[in-house]
Tab-separated table of N, CA and C in Angstrom:
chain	number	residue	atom	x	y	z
A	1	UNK	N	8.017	-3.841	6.522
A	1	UNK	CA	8.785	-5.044	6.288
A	1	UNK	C	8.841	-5.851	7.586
A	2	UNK	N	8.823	-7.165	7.609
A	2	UNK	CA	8.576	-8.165	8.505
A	2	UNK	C	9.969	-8.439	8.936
A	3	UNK	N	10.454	-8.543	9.777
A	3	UNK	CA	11.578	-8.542	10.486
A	3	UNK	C	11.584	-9.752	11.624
A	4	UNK	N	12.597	-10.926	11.389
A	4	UNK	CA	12.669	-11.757	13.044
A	4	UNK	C	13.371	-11.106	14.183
A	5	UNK	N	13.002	-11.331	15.141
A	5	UNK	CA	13.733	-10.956	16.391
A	5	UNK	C	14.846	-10.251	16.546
A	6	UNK	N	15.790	-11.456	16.048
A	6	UNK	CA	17.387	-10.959	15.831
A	6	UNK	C	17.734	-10.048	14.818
A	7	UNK	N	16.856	-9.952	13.300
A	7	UNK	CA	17.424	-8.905	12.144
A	7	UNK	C	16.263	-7.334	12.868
A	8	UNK	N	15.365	-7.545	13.666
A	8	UNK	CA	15.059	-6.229	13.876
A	8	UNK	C	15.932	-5.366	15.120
A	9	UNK	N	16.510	-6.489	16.035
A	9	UNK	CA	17.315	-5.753	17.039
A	9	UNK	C	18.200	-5.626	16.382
A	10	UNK	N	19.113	-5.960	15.671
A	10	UNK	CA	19.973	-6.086	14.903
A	10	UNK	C	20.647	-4.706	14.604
A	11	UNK	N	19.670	-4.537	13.503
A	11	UNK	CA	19.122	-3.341	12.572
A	11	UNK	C	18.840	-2.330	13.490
A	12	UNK	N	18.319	-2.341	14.455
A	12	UNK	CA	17.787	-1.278	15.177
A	12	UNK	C	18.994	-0.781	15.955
A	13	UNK	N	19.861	-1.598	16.420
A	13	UNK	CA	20.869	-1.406	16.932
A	13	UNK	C	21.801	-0.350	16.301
A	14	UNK	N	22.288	-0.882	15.201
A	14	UNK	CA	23.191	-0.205	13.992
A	14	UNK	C	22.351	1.212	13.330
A	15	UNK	N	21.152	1.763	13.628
A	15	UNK	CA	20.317	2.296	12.597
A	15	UNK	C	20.590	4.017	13.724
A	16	UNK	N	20.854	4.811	13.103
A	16	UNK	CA	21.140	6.073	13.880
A	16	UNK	C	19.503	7.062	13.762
A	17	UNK	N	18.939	6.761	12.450
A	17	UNK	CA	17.814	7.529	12.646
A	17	UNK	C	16.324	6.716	12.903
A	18	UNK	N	16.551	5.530	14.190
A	18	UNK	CA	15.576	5.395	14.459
A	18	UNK	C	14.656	5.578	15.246
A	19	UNK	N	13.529	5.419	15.385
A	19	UNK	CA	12.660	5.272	16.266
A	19	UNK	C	11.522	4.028	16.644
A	20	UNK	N	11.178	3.986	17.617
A	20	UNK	CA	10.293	2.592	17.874
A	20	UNK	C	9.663	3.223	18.331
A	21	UNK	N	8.187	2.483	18.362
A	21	UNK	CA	6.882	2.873	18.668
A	21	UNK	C	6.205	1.799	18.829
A	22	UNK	N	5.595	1.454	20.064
A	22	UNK	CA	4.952	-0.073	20.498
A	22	UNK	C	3.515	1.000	20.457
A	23	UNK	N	2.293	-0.618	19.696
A	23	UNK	CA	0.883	0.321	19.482
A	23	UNK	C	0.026	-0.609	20.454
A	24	UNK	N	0.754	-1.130	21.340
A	24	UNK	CA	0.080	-1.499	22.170
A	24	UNK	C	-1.143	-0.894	23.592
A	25	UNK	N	-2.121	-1.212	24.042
A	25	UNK	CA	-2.927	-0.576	25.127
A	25	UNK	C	-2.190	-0.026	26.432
A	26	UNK	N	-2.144	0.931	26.959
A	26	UNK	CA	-1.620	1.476	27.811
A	26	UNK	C	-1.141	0.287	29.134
A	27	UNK	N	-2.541	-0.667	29.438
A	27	UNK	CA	-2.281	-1.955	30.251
A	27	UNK	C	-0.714	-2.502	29.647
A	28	UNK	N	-0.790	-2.807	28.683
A	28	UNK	CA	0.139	-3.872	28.048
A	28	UNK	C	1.461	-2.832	27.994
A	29	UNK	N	1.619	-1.843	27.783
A	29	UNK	CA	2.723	-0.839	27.641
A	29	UNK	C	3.482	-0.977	29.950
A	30	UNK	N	2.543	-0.950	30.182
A	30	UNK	CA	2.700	-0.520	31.814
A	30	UNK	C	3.777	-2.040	32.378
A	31	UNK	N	3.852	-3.261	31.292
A	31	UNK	CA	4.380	-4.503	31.847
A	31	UNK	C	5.734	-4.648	31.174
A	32	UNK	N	6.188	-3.284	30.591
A	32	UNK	CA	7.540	-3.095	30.482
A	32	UNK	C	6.918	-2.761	28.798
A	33	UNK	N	8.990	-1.938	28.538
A	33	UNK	CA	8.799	-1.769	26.735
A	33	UNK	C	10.138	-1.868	26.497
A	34	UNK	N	10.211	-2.377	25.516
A	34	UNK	CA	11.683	-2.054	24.830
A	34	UNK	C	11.925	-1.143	25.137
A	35	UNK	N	13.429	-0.268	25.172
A	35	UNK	CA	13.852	0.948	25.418
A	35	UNK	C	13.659	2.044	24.880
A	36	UNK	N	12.950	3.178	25.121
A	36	UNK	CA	13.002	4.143	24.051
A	36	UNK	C	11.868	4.475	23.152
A	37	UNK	N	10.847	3.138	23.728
A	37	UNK	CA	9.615	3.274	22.509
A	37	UNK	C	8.846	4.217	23.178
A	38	UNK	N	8.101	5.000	21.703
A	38	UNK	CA	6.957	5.820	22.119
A	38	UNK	C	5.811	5.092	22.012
A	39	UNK	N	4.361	5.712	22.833
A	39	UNK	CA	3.632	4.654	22.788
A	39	UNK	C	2.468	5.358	22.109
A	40	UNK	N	1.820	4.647	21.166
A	40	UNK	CA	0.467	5.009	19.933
A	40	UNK	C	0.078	3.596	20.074
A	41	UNK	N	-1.071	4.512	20.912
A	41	UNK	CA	-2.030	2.499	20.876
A	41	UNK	C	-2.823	2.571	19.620
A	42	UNK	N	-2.692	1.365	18.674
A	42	UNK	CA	-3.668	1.081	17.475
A	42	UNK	C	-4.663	1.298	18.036
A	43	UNK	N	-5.506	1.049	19.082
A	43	UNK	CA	-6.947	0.957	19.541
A	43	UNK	C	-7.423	2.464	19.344
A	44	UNK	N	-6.483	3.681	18.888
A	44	UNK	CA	-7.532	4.658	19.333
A	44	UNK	C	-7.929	5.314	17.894
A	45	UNK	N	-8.335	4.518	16.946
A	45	UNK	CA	-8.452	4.509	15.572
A	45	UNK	C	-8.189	6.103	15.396
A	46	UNK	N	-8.928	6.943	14.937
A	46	UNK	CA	-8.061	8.276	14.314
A	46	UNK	C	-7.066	8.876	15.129
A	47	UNK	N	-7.250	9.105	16.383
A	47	UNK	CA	-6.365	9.175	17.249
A	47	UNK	C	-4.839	8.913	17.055
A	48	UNK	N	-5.437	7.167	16.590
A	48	UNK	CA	-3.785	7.046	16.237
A	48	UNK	C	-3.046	7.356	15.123
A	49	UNK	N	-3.875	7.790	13.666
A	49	UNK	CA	-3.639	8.463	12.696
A	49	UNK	C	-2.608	9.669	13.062
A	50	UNK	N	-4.097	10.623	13.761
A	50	UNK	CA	-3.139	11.717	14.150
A	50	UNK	C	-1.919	11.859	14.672
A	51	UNK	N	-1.629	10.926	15.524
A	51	UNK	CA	-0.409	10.708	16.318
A	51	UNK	C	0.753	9.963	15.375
A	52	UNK	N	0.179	9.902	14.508
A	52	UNK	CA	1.315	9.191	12.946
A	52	UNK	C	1.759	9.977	12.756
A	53	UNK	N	0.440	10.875	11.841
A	53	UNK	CA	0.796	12.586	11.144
A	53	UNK	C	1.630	13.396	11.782
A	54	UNK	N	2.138	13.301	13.086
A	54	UNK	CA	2.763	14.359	14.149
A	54	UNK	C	4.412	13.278	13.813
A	55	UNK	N	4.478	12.333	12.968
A	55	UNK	CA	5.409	11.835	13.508
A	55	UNK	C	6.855	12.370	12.103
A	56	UNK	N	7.905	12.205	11.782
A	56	UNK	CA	8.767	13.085	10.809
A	56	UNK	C	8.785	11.741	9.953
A	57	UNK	N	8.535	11.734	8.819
A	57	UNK	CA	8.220	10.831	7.873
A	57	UNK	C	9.927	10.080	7.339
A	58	UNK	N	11.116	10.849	7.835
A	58	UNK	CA	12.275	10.550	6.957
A	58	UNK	C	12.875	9.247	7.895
A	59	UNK	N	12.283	9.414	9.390
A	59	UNK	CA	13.094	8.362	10.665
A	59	UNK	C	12.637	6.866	9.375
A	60	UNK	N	13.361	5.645	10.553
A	60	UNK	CA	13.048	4.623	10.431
A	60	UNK	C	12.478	4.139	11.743
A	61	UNK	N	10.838	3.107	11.583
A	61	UNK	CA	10.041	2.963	12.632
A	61	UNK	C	10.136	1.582	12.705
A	62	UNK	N	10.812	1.389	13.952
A	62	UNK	CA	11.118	0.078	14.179
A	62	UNK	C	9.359	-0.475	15.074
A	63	UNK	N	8.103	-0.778	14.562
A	63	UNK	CA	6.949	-0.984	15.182
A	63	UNK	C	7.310	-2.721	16.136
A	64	UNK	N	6.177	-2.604	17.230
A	64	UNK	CA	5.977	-4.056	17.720
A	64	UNK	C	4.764	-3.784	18.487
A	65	UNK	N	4.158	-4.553	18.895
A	65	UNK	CA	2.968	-5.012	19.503
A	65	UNK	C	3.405	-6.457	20.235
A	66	UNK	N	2.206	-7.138	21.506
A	66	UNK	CA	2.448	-7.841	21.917
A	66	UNK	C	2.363	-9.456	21.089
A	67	UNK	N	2.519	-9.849	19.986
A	67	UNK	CA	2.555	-10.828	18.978
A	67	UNK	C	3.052	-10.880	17.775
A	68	UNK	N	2.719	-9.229	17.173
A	68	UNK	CA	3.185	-9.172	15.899
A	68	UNK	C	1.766	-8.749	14.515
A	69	UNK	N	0.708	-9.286	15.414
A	69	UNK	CA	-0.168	-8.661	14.478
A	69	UNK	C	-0.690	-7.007	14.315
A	70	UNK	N	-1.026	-6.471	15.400
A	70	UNK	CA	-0.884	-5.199	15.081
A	70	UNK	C	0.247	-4.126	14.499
A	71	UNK	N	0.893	-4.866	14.739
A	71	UNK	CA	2.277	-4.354	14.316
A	71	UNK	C	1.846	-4.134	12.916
A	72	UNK	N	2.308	-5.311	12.105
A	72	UNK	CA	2.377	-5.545	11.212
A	72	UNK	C	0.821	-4.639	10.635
A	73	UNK	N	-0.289	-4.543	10.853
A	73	UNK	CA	-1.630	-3.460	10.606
A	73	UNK	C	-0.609	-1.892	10.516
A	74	UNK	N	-0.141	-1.778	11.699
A	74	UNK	CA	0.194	-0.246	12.164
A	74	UNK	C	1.269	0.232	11.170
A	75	UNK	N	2.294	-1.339	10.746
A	75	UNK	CA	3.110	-0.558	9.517
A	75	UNK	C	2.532	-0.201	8.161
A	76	UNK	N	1.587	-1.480	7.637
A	76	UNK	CA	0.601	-1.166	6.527
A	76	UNK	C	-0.125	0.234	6.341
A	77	UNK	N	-0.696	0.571	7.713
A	77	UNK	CA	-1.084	2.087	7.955
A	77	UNK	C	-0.071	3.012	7.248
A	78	UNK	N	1.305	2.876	8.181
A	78	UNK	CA	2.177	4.295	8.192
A	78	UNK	C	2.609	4.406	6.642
A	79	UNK	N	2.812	2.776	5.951
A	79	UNK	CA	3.436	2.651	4.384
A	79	UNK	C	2.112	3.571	3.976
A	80	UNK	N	0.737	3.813	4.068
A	80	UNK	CA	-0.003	3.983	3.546
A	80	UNK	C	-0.091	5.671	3.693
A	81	UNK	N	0.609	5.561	4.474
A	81	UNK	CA	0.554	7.468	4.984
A	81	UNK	C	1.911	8.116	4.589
A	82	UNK	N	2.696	7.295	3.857
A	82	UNK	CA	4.206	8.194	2.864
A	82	UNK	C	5.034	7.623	3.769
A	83	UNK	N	5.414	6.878	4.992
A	83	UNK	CA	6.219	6.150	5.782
A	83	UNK	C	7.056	5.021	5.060
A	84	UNK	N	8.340	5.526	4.657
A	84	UNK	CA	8.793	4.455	3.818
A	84	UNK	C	9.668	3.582	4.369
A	85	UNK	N	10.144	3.570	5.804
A	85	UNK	CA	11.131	2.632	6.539
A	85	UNK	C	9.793	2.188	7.620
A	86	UNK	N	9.183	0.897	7.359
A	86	UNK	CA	8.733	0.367	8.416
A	86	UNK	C	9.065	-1.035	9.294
A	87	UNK	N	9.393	-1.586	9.812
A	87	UNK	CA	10.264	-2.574	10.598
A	87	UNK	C	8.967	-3.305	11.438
A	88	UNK	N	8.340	-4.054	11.117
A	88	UNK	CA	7.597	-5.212	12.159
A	88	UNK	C	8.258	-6.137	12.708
A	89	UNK	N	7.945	-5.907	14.082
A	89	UNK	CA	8.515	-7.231	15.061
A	89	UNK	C	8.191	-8.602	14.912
A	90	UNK	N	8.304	-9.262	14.236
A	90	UNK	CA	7.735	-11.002	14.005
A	90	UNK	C	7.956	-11.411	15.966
A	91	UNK	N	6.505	-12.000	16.019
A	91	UNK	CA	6.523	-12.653	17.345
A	91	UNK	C	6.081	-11.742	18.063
A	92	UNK	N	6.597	-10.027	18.324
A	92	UNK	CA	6.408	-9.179	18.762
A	92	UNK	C	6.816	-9.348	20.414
A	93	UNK	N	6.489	-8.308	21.398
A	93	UNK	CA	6.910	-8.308	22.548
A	93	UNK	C	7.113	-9.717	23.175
A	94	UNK	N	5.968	-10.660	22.923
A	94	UNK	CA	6.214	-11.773	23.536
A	94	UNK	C	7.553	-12.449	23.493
A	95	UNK	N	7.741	-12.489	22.627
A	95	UNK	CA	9.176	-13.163	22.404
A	95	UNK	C	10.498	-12.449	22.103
A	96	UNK	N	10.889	-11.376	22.725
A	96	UNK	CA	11.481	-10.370	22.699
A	96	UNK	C	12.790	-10.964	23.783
A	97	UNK	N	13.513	-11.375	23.482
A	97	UNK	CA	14.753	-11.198	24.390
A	97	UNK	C	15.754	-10.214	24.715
A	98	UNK	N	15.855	-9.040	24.692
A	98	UNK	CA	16.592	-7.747	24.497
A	98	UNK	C	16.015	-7.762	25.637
A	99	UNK	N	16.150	-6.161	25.854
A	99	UNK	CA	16.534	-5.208	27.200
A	99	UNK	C	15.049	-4.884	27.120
A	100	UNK	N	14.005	-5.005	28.059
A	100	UNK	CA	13.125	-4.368	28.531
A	100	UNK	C	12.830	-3.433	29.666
A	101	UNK	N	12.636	-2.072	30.071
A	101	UNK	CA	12.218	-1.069	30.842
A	101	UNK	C	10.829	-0.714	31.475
A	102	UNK	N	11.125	-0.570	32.334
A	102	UNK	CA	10.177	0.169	33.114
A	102	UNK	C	9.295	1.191	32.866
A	103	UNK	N	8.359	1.429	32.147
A	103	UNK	CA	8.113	2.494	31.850
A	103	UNK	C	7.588	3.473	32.524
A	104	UNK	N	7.119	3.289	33.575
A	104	UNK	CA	6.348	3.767	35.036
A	104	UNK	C	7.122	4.644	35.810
């Protein structure tokens, strides 16, 4: 599900069983992340499957990427793999006003 800015922090805020996961390239992960995200770069095609399959199917996955389009791919994926709470960042990192970290 496609989410703006404000209803995914929102939501994410209030949501006790979530998790975030940015599928961005390790480069793009290294220039900060939202708090808390794990990182599964889309780029590493089965790779990143596997790293789905390892993930507990009941959380809610708050996804983002740096725009919004992979995102939005990476939730289509997880809906496609029994993932029934998926959360896309509209705009994605770029336009992210919340709390960003260091991940380094």
């Amino acid at each position: 599900m496609d989410l703006s800015q404000k209803e995914w922090a929102d939501q994410l805020q209030q949501d006790n069983n979530a998790v975030v996961i940015d599928v961005r390239t390790p480069e793009e992960w290294s220039e900060g992340i939202i708090p808390n995200a794990l990182q599964i770069n889309i780029y590493e095609g089965q790779g990143f499957i596997y790293k789905l399959d390892e993930l507990d199917k009941s959380k809610n996955y708050y996804v983002y990427c740096k725009a919004g389009g992979r995102s939005a791919q990476a939730c289509s994926i997880m809906n496609q793999l029994g993932f029934e709470n998926t959360y896309n960042l509209m705009g994605g990192f770029m336009q992210w006003s919340g709390e960003i970290v260091d991940p380094n």
